[in-house]
Short mmCIF file of C-alpha atoms in Angstrom, two decimals:
data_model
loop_
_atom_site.label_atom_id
_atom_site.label_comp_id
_atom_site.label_asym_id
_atom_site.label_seq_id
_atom_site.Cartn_x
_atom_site.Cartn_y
_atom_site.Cartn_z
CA UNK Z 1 0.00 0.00 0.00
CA UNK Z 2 1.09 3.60 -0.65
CA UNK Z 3 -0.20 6.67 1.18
CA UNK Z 4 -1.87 8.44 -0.44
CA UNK Z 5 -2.62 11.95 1.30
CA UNK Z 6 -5.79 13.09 -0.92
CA UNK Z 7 -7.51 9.97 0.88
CA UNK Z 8 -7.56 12.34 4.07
CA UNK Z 9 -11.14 13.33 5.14
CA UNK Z 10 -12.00 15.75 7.82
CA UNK Z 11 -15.03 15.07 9.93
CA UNK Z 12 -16.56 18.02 12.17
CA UNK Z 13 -18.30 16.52 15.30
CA UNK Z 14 -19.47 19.74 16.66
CA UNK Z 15 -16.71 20.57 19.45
CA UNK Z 16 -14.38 18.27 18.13
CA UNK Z 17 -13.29 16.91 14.63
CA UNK Z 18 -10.89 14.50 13.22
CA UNK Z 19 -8.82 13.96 10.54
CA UNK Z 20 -8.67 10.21 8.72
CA UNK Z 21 -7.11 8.36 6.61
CA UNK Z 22 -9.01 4.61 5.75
CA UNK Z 23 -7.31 2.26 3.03
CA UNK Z 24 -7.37 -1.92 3.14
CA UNK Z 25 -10.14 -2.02 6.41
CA UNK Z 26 -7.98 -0.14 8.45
CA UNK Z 27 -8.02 3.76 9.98
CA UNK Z 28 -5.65 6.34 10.97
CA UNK Z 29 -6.95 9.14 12.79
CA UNK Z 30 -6.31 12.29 14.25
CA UNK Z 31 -8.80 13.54 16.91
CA UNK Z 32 -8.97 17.31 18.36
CA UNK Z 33 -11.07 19.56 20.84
CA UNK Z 34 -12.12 23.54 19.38
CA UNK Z 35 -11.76 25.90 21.63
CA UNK Z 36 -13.70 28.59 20.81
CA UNK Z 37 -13.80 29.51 17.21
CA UNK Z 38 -9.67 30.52 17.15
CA UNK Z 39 -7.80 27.24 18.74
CA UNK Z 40 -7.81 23.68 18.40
CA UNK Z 41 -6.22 21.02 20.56
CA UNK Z 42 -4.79 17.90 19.00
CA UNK Z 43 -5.44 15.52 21.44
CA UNK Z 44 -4.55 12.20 19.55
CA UNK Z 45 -3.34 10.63 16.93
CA UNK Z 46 -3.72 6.77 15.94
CA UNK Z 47 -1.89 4.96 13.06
CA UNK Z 48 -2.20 0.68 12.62
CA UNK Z 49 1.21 -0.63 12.64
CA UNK Z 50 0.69 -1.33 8.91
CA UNK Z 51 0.68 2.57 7.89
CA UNK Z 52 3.84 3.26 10.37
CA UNK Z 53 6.89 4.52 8.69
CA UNK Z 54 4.20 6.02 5.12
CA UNK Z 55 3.72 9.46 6.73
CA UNK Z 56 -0.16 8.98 7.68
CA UNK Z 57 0.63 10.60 10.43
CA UNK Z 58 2.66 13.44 9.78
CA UNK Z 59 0.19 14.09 6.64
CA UNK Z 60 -3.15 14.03 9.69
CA UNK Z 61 -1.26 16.67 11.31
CA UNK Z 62 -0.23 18.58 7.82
CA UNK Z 63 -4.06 18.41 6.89
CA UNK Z 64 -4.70 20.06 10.69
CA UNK Z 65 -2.44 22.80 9.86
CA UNK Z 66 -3.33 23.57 6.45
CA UNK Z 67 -7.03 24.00 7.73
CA UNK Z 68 -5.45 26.21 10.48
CA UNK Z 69 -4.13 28.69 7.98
CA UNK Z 70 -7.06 28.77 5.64
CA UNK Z 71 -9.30 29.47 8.91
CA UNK Z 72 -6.88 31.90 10.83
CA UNK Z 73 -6.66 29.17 13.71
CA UNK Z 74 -4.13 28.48 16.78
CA UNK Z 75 -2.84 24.75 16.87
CA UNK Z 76 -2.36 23.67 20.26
CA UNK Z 77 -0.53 20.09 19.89
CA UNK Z 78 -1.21 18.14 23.58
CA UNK Z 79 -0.60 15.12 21.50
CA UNK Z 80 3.02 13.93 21.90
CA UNK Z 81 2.66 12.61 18.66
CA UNK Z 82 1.25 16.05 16.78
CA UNK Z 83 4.26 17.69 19.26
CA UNK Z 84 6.97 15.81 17.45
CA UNK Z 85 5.81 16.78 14.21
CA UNK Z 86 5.48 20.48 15.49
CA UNK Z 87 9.02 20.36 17.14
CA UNK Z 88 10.49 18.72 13.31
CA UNK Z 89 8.44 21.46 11.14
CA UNK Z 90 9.71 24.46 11.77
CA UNK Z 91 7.69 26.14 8.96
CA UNK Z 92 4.44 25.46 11.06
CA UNK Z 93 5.22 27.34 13.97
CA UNK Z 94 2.64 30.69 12.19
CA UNK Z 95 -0.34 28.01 13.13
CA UNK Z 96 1.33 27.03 16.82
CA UNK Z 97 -0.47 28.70 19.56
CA UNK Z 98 1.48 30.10 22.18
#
């Protein structure tokens, strides 16, 4: 299997959303809290063994911050996961809230 980021869907559940990625009858996801209408905490991130090492999860988080820019939102990353992949993208810190 290759990753395939366009296969990334974003589901709002009211105060909180997620970000997943579904190919041979498994899921990645990416869960997070709104706060308000100007942050978002990611809270989790979960990626079957069999998508480990494809960048499904650094592509949940990229998805995340993209919508952050477009939407002039604060990314608060309480995930150590989402942390990481602030701490090794340097060019995301405009969406990092502070």
């Amino acid at each position: 299997m290759t990753f395939d980021p366009s296969h990334i869907h974003f589901q709002d559940l009211g105060s909180k959303g997620r970000y997943v990625y579904a190919a041979d009858g498994k899921e990645a996801e990416m869960t997070f809290t709104k706060i308000g209408t100007s942050q978002i905490i990611i809270d989790h991130t979960e990626v079957p063994t069999s998508f480990r090492g494809q960048g499904v999860g650094e592509g949940l988080v990229l998805h995340a911050v993209e919508a952050a820019r477009r939407d002039s939102v604060k990314i608060r990353p309480l995930c150590p996961f989402a942390a990481a992949q602030f701490r090794r993208h340097p060019e995301w810190q405009d969406v990092l809230a502070r």
